[in-house]
N, CA, C and O atoms as a Tinker XYZ file with bonds, in Angstrom:
   320  protein
     1  N    -16.464000   -9.094000   33.272000    73     2
     2  CA   -16.615000   -9.024000   31.827000    64     1     3
     3  C    -17.598000  -10.390000   31.729000    63     2     4     5
     4  O    -17.374000  -11.449000   32.316000    81     3
     5  N    -18.686000  -10.122000   30.886000    73     3     6
     6  CA   -19.646000  -11.175000   30.746000    64     5     7
     7  C    -19.029000  -12.147000   29.595000    63     6     8     9
     8  O    -18.077000  -11.822000   28.885000    81     7
     9  N    -19.638000  -13.251000   29.527000    73     7    10
    10  CA   -19.346000  -14.272000   28.517000    64     9    11
    11  C    -19.460000  -13.750000   27.027000    63    10    12    13
    12  O    -18.629000  -14.016000   26.159000    81    11
    13  N    -20.555000  -13.000000   26.843000    73    11    14
    14  CA   -20.784000  -12.393000   25.593000    64    13    15
    15  C    -19.849000  -11.386000   25.241000    63    14    16    17
    16  O    -19.465000  -11.321000   24.073000    81    15
    17  N    -19.438000  -10.601000   26.091000    73    15    18
    18  CA   -18.415000   -9.583000   25.804000    64    17    19
    19  C    -17.016000  -10.272000   25.423000    63    18    20    21
    20  O    -16.277000   -9.769000   24.577000    81    19
    21  N    -16.700000  -11.471000   26.115000    73    19    22
    22  CA   -15.578000  -12.203000   25.957000    64    21    23
    23  C    -15.512000  -12.927000   24.489000    63    22    24    25
    24  O    -14.511000  -12.972000   23.773000    81    23
    25  N    -16.693000  -13.439000   24.221000    73    23    26
    26  CA   -16.961000  -14.041000   22.842000    64    25    27
    27  C    -16.664000  -12.911000   21.837000    63    26    28    29
    28  O    -15.821000  -13.077000   20.955000    81    27
    29  N    -17.363000  -11.747000   21.968000    73    27    30
    30  CA   -17.418000  -10.679000   21.017000    64    29    31
    31  C    -15.808000  -10.220000   20.874000    63    30    32    33
    32  O    -15.327000  -10.045000   19.755000    81    31
    33  N    -15.063000  -10.049000   22.021000    73    31    34
    34  CA   -13.655000   -9.507000   21.794000    64    33    35
    35  C    -12.806000  -10.508000   21.186000    63    34    36    37
    36  O    -11.838000  -10.158000   20.510000    81    35
    37  N    -13.135000  -11.916000   21.401000    73    35    38
    38  CA   -12.223000  -12.991000   20.554000    64    37    39
    39  C    -12.555000  -12.918000   19.054000    63    38    40    41
    40  O    -11.693000  -13.103000   18.195000    81    39
    41  N    -13.883000  -12.632000   18.763000    73    39    42
    42  CA   -14.062000  -12.537000   17.356000    64    41    43
    43  C    -13.573000  -11.373000   16.707000    63    42    44    45
    44  O    -13.297000  -11.390000   15.507000    81    43
    45  N    -13.455000  -10.437000   17.367000    73    43    46
    46  CA   -12.939000   -9.151000   16.595000    64    45    47
    47  C    -11.441000   -9.307000   16.566000    63    46    48    49
    48  O    -10.826000   -9.038000   15.535000    81    47
    49  N    -10.777000   -9.765000   17.738000    73    47    50
    50  CA    -9.248000   -9.962000   17.518000    64    49    51
    51  C     -8.795000  -10.675000   16.477000    63    50    52    53
    52  O     -7.754000  -10.285000   15.946000    81    51
    53  N     -9.407000  -11.756000   16.006000    73    51    54
    54  CA    -9.003000  -12.651000   14.865000    64    53    55
    55  C     -9.001000  -11.756000   13.564000    63    54    56    57
    56  O     -8.139000  -11.950000   12.707000    81    55
    57  N     -9.875000  -10.864000   13.425000    73    55    58
    58  CA   -10.039000  -10.243000   12.101000    64    57    59
    59  C     -9.361000   -8.919000   12.034000    63    58    60    61
    60  O     -9.516000   -8.157000   11.080000    81    59
    61  N     -8.537000   -8.635000   13.155000    73    59    62
    62  CA    -7.919000   -7.220000   13.331000    64    61    63
    63  C     -6.683000   -7.167000   12.231000    63    62    64    65
    64  O     -6.433000   -6.059000   11.756000    81    63
    65  N     -5.951000   -8.226000   11.830000    73    63    66
    66  CA    -4.906000   -8.328000   10.932000    64    65    67
    67  C     -5.282000   -8.088000    9.565000    63    66    68    69
    68  O     -4.568000   -7.473000    8.772000    81    67
    69  N     -6.681000   -8.696000    9.229000    73    67    70
    70  CA    -7.311000   -8.258000    8.010000    64    69    71
    71  C     -7.662000   -6.965000    7.759000    63    70    72    73
    72  O     -7.541000   -6.401000    6.672000    81    71
    73  N     -8.178000   -6.406000    8.955000    73    71    74
    74  CA    -8.675000   -5.092000    8.989000    64    73    75
    75  C     -7.323000   -4.055000    8.671000    63    74    76    77
    76  O     -7.360000   -3.190000    7.796000    81    75
    77  N     -6.224000   -4.294000    9.482000    73    75    78
    78  CA    -5.034000   -3.640000    9.530000    64    77    79
    79  C     -4.429000   -3.610000    8.036000    63    78    80    81
    80  O     -3.901000   -2.600000    7.570000    81    79
    81  N     -4.545000   -4.677000    7.421000    73    79    82
    82  CA    -3.828000   -4.716000    6.054000    64    81    83
    83  C     -4.809000   -4.003000    4.962000    63    82    84    85
    84  O     -4.405000   -3.489000    3.918000    81    83
    85  N     -6.055000   -4.057000    5.351000    73    83    86
    86  CA    -6.920000   -3.302000    4.351000    64    85    87
    87  C     -6.683000   -1.906000    4.366000    63    86    88    89
    88  O     -6.640000   -1.251000    3.325000    81    87
    89  N     -6.508000   -1.359000    5.629000    73    87    90
    90  CA    -6.254000    0.044000    5.845000    64    89    91
    91  C     -4.872000    0.349000    5.403000    63    90    92    93
    92  O     -4.607000    1.459000    4.940000    81    91
    93  N     -3.887000   -0.677000    5.537000    73    91    94
    94  CA    -2.553000   -0.384000    5.159000    64    93    95
    95  C     -2.450000   -0.464000    3.525000    63    94    96    97
    96  O     -1.328000   -0.191000    3.099000    81    95
    97  N     -3.282000   -0.742000    2.697000    73    95    98
    98  CA    -3.132000   -0.993000    1.407000    64    97    99
    99  C     -3.949000    0.297000    0.782000    63    98   100   101
   100  O     -4.004000    0.456000   -0.437000    81    99
   101  N     -4.494000    1.085000    1.584000    73    99   102
   102  CA    -4.987000    2.425000    0.962000    64   101   103
   103  C     -3.749000    3.319000    0.560000    63   102   104   105
   104  O     -3.755000    3.922000   -0.513000    81   103
   105  N     -2.844000    3.383000    1.307000    73   103   106
   106  CA    -1.530000    4.349000    1.094000    64   105   107
   107  C     -0.857000    3.927000   -0.157000    63   106   108   109
   108  O     -0.699000    4.751000   -1.057000    81   107
   109  N     -0.448000    2.696000   -0.281000    73   107   110
   110  CA     0.281000    2.434000   -1.525000    64   109   111
   111  C     -0.742000    2.536000   -2.801000    63   110   112   113
   112  O     -0.298000    2.955000   -3.870000    81   111
   113  N     -1.976000    2.188000   -2.693000    73   111   114
   114  CA    -2.739000    2.298000   -3.712000    64   113   115
   115  C     -2.919000    3.739000   -4.133000    63   114   116   117
   116  O     -2.917000    3.935000   -5.349000    81   115
   117  N     -3.077000    4.796000   -3.322000    73   115   118
   118  CA    -3.126000    6.137000   -3.704000    64   117   119
   119  C     -1.551000    6.662000   -4.138000    63   118   120   121
   120  O     -1.376000    7.624000   -4.886000    81   119
   121  N     -0.671000    6.028000   -3.663000    73   119   122
   122  CA     0.670000    6.451000   -4.099000    64   121   123
   123  C      0.971000    5.901000   -5.542000    63   122   124   125
   124  O      1.665000    6.556000   -6.320000    81   123
   125  N      0.484000    4.797000   -5.849000    73   123   126
   126  CA     0.688000    4.200000   -7.164000    64   125   127
   127  C     -0.124000    5.125000   -8.201000    63   126   128   129
   128  O      0.336000    5.352000   -9.320000    81   127
   129  N     -1.241000    5.598000   -7.810000    73   127   130
   130  CA    -2.075000    6.458000   -8.644000    64   129   131
   131  C     -1.542000    7.634000   -9.060000    63   130   132   133
   132  O     -1.501000    8.040000  -10.221000    81   131
   133  N     -1.062000    8.267000   -7.910000    73   131   134
   134  CA    -0.354000    9.710000   -7.980000    64   133   135
   135  C      0.925000    9.582000   -8.981000    63   134   136   137
   136  O      1.224000   10.381000   -9.869000    81   135
   137  N      1.657000    8.294000   -8.596000    73   135   138
   138  CA     2.879000    8.313000   -9.583000    64   137   139
   139  C      2.615000    8.045000  -10.902000    63   138   140   141
   140  O      3.382000    8.549000  -11.722000    81   139
   141  N      1.584000    7.276000  -11.350000    73   139   142
   142  CA     1.500000    7.151000  -12.909000    64   141   143
   143  C      0.657000    8.200000  -13.390000    63   142   144   145
   144  O      0.711000    8.551000  -14.568000    81   143
   145  N     -0.248000    8.812000  -12.427000    73   143   146
   146  CA    -0.998000   10.046000  -13.040000    64   145   147
   147  C     -0.002000   10.998000  -13.420000    63   146   148   149
   148  O      0.019000   11.470000  -14.557000    81   147
   149  N      0.950000   11.355000  -12.403000    73   147   150
   150  CA     2.026000   12.684000  -12.635000    64   149   151
   151  C      2.963000   12.080000  -13.788000    63   150   152   153
   152  O      3.289000   12.817000  -14.718000    81   151
   153  N      3.338000   10.939000  -13.747000    73   151   154
   154  CA     4.097000   10.471000  -14.824000    64   153   155
   155  C      3.626000   10.671000  -16.204000    63   154   156   157
   156  O      4.334000   11.130000  -17.100000    81   155
   157  N      2.244000   10.259000  -16.351000    73   155   158
   158  CA     1.509000   10.424000  -17.600000    64   157   159
   159  C      1.712000   12.072000  -18.067000    63   158   160   161
   160  O      2.099000   12.461000  -19.170000    81   159
   161  N      1.358000   12.851000  -16.975000    73   159   162
   162  CA     1.493000   14.272000  -17.259000    64   161   163
   163  C      2.744000   14.721000  -17.732000    63   162   164   165
   164  O      2.837000   15.505000  -18.677000    81   163
   165  N      3.791000   14.223000  -17.068000    73   163   166
   166  CA     5.097000   14.685000  -17.447000    64   165   167
   167  C      5.552000   14.214000  -18.771000    63   166   168   169
   168  O      6.327000   14.872000  -19.465000    81   167
   169  N      5.002000   12.927000  -19.159000    73   167   170
   170  CA     5.365000   12.480000  -20.496000    64   169   171
   171  C      4.652000   13.345000  -21.509000    63   170   172   173
   172  O      5.256000   13.614000  -22.547000    81   171
   173  N      3.597000   13.746000  -21.343000    73   171   174
   174  CA     2.854000   14.588000  -22.174000    64   173   175
   175  C      3.425000   15.951000  -22.355000    63   174   176   177
   176  O      3.243000   16.542000  -23.419000    81   175
   177  N      4.141000   16.515000  -21.331000    73   175   178
   178  CA     4.666000   17.756000  -21.262000    64   177   179
   179  C      6.218000   17.774000  -22.076000    63   178   180   181
   180  O      6.636000   18.585000  -22.902000    81   179
   181  N      6.775000   16.745000  -21.590000    73   179   182
   182  CA     8.400000   16.655000  -22.153000    64   181   183
   183  C      8.675000   15.202000  -22.780000    63   182   184   185
   184  O      9.448000   14.434000  -22.207000    81   183
   185  N      8.076000   14.871000  -23.877000    73   183   186
   186  CA     8.193000   13.486000  -24.373000    64   185   187
   187  C      9.724000   13.256000  -24.612000    63   186   188   189
   188  O     10.055000   12.081000  -24.770000    81   187
   189  N     10.583000   14.094000  -24.656000    73   187   190
   190  CA    11.981000   13.917000  -24.748000    64   189   191
   191  C     12.687000   13.350000  -23.731000    63   190   192   193
   192  O     13.816000   12.881000  -23.874000    81   191
   193  N     11.948000   13.377000  -22.502000    73   191   194
   194  CA    12.643000   12.951000  -21.290000    64   193   195
   195  C     11.966000   11.617000  -20.844000    63   194   196   197
   196  O     11.945000   11.343000  -19.644000    81   195
   197  N     11.388000   10.740000  -21.807000    73   195   198
   198  CA    10.595000    9.780000  -21.501000    64   197   199
   199  C     11.336000    8.721000  -20.703000    63   198   200   201
   200  O     10.773000    8.218000  -19.731000    81   199
   201  N     12.594000    8.341000  -21.059000    73   199   202
   202  CA    13.535000    7.465000  -20.521000    64   201   203
   203  C     13.636000    7.761000  -18.911000    63   202   204   205
   204  O     13.380000    6.913000  -18.056000    81   203
   205  N     13.976000    8.858000  -18.692000    73   203   206
   206  CA    14.191000    9.296000  -17.231000    64   205   207
   207  C     12.795000    9.132000  -16.432000    63   206   208   209
   208  O     12.709000    8.487000  -15.387000    81   207
   209  N     11.729000    9.786000  -17.045000    73   207   210
   210  CA    10.629000    9.730000  -16.341000    64   209   211
   211  C     10.016000    8.279000  -16.058000    63   210   212   213
   212  O      9.372000    7.961000  -15.058000    81   211
   213  N     10.300000    7.587000  -16.982000    73   211   214
   214  CA     9.726000    6.130000  -16.891000    64   213   215
   215  C     10.362000    5.255000  -15.843000    63   214   216   217
   216  O      9.745000    4.433000  -15.165000    81   215
   217  N     11.996000    5.571000  -15.753000    73   215   218
   218  CA    12.806000    4.978000  -14.716000    64   217   219
   219  C     12.241000    5.385000  -13.270000    63   218   220   221
   220  O     11.927000    4.561000  -12.410000    81   219
   221  N     12.159000    6.786000  -13.130000    73   219   222
   222  CA    11.605000    7.259000  -11.924000    64   221   223
   223  C     10.180000    6.777000  -11.529000    63   222   224   225
   224  O      9.968000    6.631000  -10.325000    81   223
   225  N      9.140000    6.503000  -12.449000    73   223   226
   226  CA     7.957000    5.970000  -12.232000    64   225   227
   227  C      8.237000    4.495000  -11.875000    63   226   228   229
   228  O      7.674000    4.095000  -10.856000    81   227
   229  N      8.906000    3.742000  -12.452000    73   227   230
   230  CA     9.214000    2.379000  -11.792000    64   229   231
   231  C      9.870000    2.263000  -10.590000    63   230   232   233
   232  O      9.489000    1.426000   -9.771000    81   231
   233  N     10.837000    3.015000  -10.361000    73   231   234
   234  CA    11.351000    3.188000   -9.035000    64   233   235
   235  C     10.450000    3.503000   -7.841000    63   234   236   237
   236  O     10.600000    2.930000   -6.763000    81   235
   237  N      9.459000    4.480000   -8.069000    73   235   238
   238  CA     8.450000    4.895000   -7.122000    64   237   239
   239  C      7.445000    3.964000   -6.891000    63   238   240   241
   240  O      6.890000    3.899000   -5.795000    81   239
   241  N      7.085000    3.049000   -8.060000    73   239   242
   242  CA     5.970000    2.130000   -8.058000    64   241   243
   243  C      6.675000    1.027000   -7.152000    63   242   244   245
   244  O      6.016000    0.527000   -6.240000    81   243
   245  N      7.927000    0.648000   -7.358000    73   243   246
   246  CA     8.556000   -0.489000   -6.389000    64   245   247
   247  C      8.612000   -0.114000   -5.000000    63   246   248   249
   248  O      8.464000   -1.049000   -4.213000    81   247
   249  N      8.807000    1.145000   -4.463000    73   247   250
   250  CA     8.646000    1.487000   -3.236000    64   249   251
   251  C      7.256000    1.426000   -2.718000    63   250   252   253
   252  O      7.095000    1.130000   -1.534000    81   251
   253  N      6.406000    1.633000   -3.352000    73   251   254
   254  CA     4.926000    1.760000   -2.957000    64   253   255
   255  C      4.536000    0.220000   -2.729000    63   254   256   257
   256  O      3.939000   -0.185000   -1.731000    81   255
   257  N      4.920000   -0.501000   -3.697000    73   255   258
   258  CA     4.494000   -1.969000   -3.692000    64   257   259
   259  C      5.470000   -2.581000   -2.540000    63   258   260   261
   260  O      5.095000   -3.647000   -2.052000    81   259
   261  N      6.495000   -2.105000   -2.131000    73   259   262
   262  CA     7.272000   -2.869000   -1.047000    64   261   263
   263  C      6.506000   -2.463000    0.196000    63   262   264   265
   264  O      6.480000   -3.260000    1.134000    81   263
   265  N      5.802000   -1.160000    0.304000    73   263   266
   266  CA     5.028000   -0.779000    1.625000    64   265   267
   267  C      3.868000   -1.631000    1.587000    63   266   268   269
   268  O      3.432000   -1.976000    2.685000    81   267
   269  N      3.338000   -2.001000    0.662000    73   267   270
   270  CA     2.140000   -2.891000    0.449000    64   269   271
   271  C      2.406000   -4.238000    1.123000    63   270   272   273
   272  O      1.693000   -4.767000    1.976000    81   271
   273  N      3.658000   -4.757000    0.554000    73   271   274
   274  CA     3.954000   -6.175000    0.977000    64   273   275
   275  C      4.424000   -6.028000    2.481000    63   274   276   277
   276  O      4.188000   -6.933000    3.281000    81   275
   277  N      4.968000   -5.093000    2.786000    73   275   278
   278  CA     5.185000   -5.144000    4.278000    64   277   279
   279  C      4.086000   -4.883000    5.191000    63   278   280   281
   280  O      4.136000   -5.150000    6.392000    81   279
   281  N      3.065000   -4.340000    4.583000    73   279   282
   282  CA     1.587000   -4.157000    5.449000    64   281   283
   283  C      1.083000   -5.581000    5.358000    63   282   284   285
   284  O      0.459000   -5.951000    6.353000    81   283
   285  N      1.223000   -6.478000    4.356000    73   283   286
   286  CA     0.723000   -7.807000    4.206000    64   285   287
   287  C      1.321000   -8.718000    5.209000    63   286   288   289
   288  O      0.671000   -9.579000    5.802000    81   287
   289  N      2.751000   -8.463000    5.396000    73   287   290
   290  CA     3.472000   -9.410000    6.256000    64   289   291
   291  C      3.217000   -9.051000    7.732000    63   290   292   293
   292  O      3.177000   -9.940000    8.582000    81   291
   293  N      3.050000   -7.799000    8.029000    73   291   294
   294  CA     3.120000   -7.388000    9.449000    64   293   295
   295  C      1.975000   -8.015000   10.344000    63   294   296   297
   296  O      2.292000   -8.375000   11.478000    81   295
   297  N      0.763000   -8.161000    9.951000    73   295   298
   298  CA    -0.227000   -8.967000   10.739000    64   297   299
   299  C      0.210000  -10.299000   11.065000    63   298   300   301
   300  O     -0.114000  -10.712000   12.179000    81   299
   301  N      0.882000  -11.051000   10.317000    73   299   302
   302  CA     1.277000  -12.361000   10.400000    64   301   303
   303  C      2.448000  -12.376000   11.440000    63   302   304   305
   304  O      2.488000  -13.260000   12.296000    81   303
   305  N      3.385000  -11.412000   11.368000    73   303   306
   306  CA     4.418000  -11.257000   12.274000    64   305   307
   307  C      4.094000  -10.910000   13.762000    63   306   308   309
   308  O      4.630000  -11.430000   14.741000    81   307
   309  N      3.125000   -9.943000   13.771000    73   307   310
   310  CA     2.718000   -9.477000   15.023000    64   309   311
   311  C      1.335000  -10.020000   15.564000    63   310   312   313
   312  O      0.789000   -9.663000   16.608000    81   311
   313  N      0.852000  -10.996000   14.610000    73   311   314
   314  CA    -0.547000  -11.574000   14.950000    64   313   315
   315  C     -0.642000  -12.402000   16.230000    63   314   316   317
   316  O      0.355000  -12.935000   16.717000    81   315
   317  N     -1.764000  -12.492000   16.722000    73   315   318
   318  CA    -1.882000  -13.349000   18.039000    64   317   319
   319  C     -2.530000  -14.722000   17.750000    63   318   320
   320  O     -2.703000  -15.528000   18.665000    81   319
């Protein structure tokens, strides 16, 4: 392996954690959009069930954000 290839590999390995977190943030972002979009539709269709729908929305949002936080921490845990 030449010196240029070694330097290029070292430069890439430093930013892999950031790249991994960026990719990991896509899933929770899509999940939050789906949760609140469908929750809004459900509230429009059945306003009398607002309490139950809102509670389920908050629970789903908390799970999605927990996945995002796990994705944020993992590059630091397994980083080099």
